[in-house]
Short mmCIF file of C-alpha atoms in Angstrom, two decimals:
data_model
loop_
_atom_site.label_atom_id
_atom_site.label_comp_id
_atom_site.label_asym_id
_atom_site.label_seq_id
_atom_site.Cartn_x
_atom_site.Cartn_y
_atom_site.Cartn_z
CA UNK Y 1 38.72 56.07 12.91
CA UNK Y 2 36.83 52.92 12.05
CA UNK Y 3 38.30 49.02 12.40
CA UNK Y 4 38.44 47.28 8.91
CA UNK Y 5 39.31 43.28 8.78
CA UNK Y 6 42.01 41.96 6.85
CA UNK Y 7 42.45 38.94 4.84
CA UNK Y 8 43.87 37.27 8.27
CA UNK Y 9 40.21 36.92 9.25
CA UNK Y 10 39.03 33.01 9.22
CA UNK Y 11 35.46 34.32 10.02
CA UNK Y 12 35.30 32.44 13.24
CA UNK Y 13 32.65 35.15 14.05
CA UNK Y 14 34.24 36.11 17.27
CA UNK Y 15 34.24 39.82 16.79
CA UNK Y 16 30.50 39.84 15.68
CA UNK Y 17 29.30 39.21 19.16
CA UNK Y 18 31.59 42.11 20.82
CA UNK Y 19 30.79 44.99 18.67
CA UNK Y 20 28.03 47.02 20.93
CA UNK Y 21 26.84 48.44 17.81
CA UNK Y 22 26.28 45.41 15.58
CA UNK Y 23 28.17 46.94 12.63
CA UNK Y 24 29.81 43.37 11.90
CA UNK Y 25 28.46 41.09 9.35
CA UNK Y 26 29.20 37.70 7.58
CA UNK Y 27 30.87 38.83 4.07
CA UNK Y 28 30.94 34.90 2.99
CA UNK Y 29 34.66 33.73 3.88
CA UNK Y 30 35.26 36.71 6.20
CA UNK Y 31 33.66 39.08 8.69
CA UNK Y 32 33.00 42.80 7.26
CA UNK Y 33 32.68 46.09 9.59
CA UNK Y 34 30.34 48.48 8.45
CA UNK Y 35 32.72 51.47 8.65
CA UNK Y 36 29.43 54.19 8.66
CA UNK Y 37 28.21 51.92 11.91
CA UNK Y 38 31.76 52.06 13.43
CA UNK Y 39 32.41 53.54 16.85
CA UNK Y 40 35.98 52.60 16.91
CA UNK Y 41 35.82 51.19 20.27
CA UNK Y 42 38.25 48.14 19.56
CA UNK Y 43 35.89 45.70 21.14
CA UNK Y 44 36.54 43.73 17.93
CA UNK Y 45 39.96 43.73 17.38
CA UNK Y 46 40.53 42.92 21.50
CA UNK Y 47 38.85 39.45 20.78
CA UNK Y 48 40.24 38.46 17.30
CA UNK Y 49 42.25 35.86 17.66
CA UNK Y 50 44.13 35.95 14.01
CA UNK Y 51 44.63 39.53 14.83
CA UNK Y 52 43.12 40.14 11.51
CA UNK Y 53 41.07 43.86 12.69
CA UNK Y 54 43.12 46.88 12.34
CA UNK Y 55 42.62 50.04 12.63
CA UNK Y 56 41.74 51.60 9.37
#
């Protein structure tokens, strides 16, 4: 199941950096997780600090 971002992200671009797979991007005012790329490790949502990646 892939990670999505909600609209608690303040693209602080924390997650980007994390994901082993590079499937995060800059969306503009938020961070977006390409869910085809996803490997559902959680390597994102452990470093979030607004909480803002879920499970999708």
């Amino acid at each position: 199941m892939a990670y999505k971002v909600t609209e608690e992200c303040v693209n602080c671009g924390a997650c980007e950096g994390e994901c082993p797979v590079g499937a995060i991007s800059d969306a503009g005012s938020a961070r977006k997780i390409d869910a085809d790329k996803c490997i559902s490790c959680g390597a994102c949502a452990g470093t979030c600090p607004t909480s803002a990646i879920v499970e999708a």
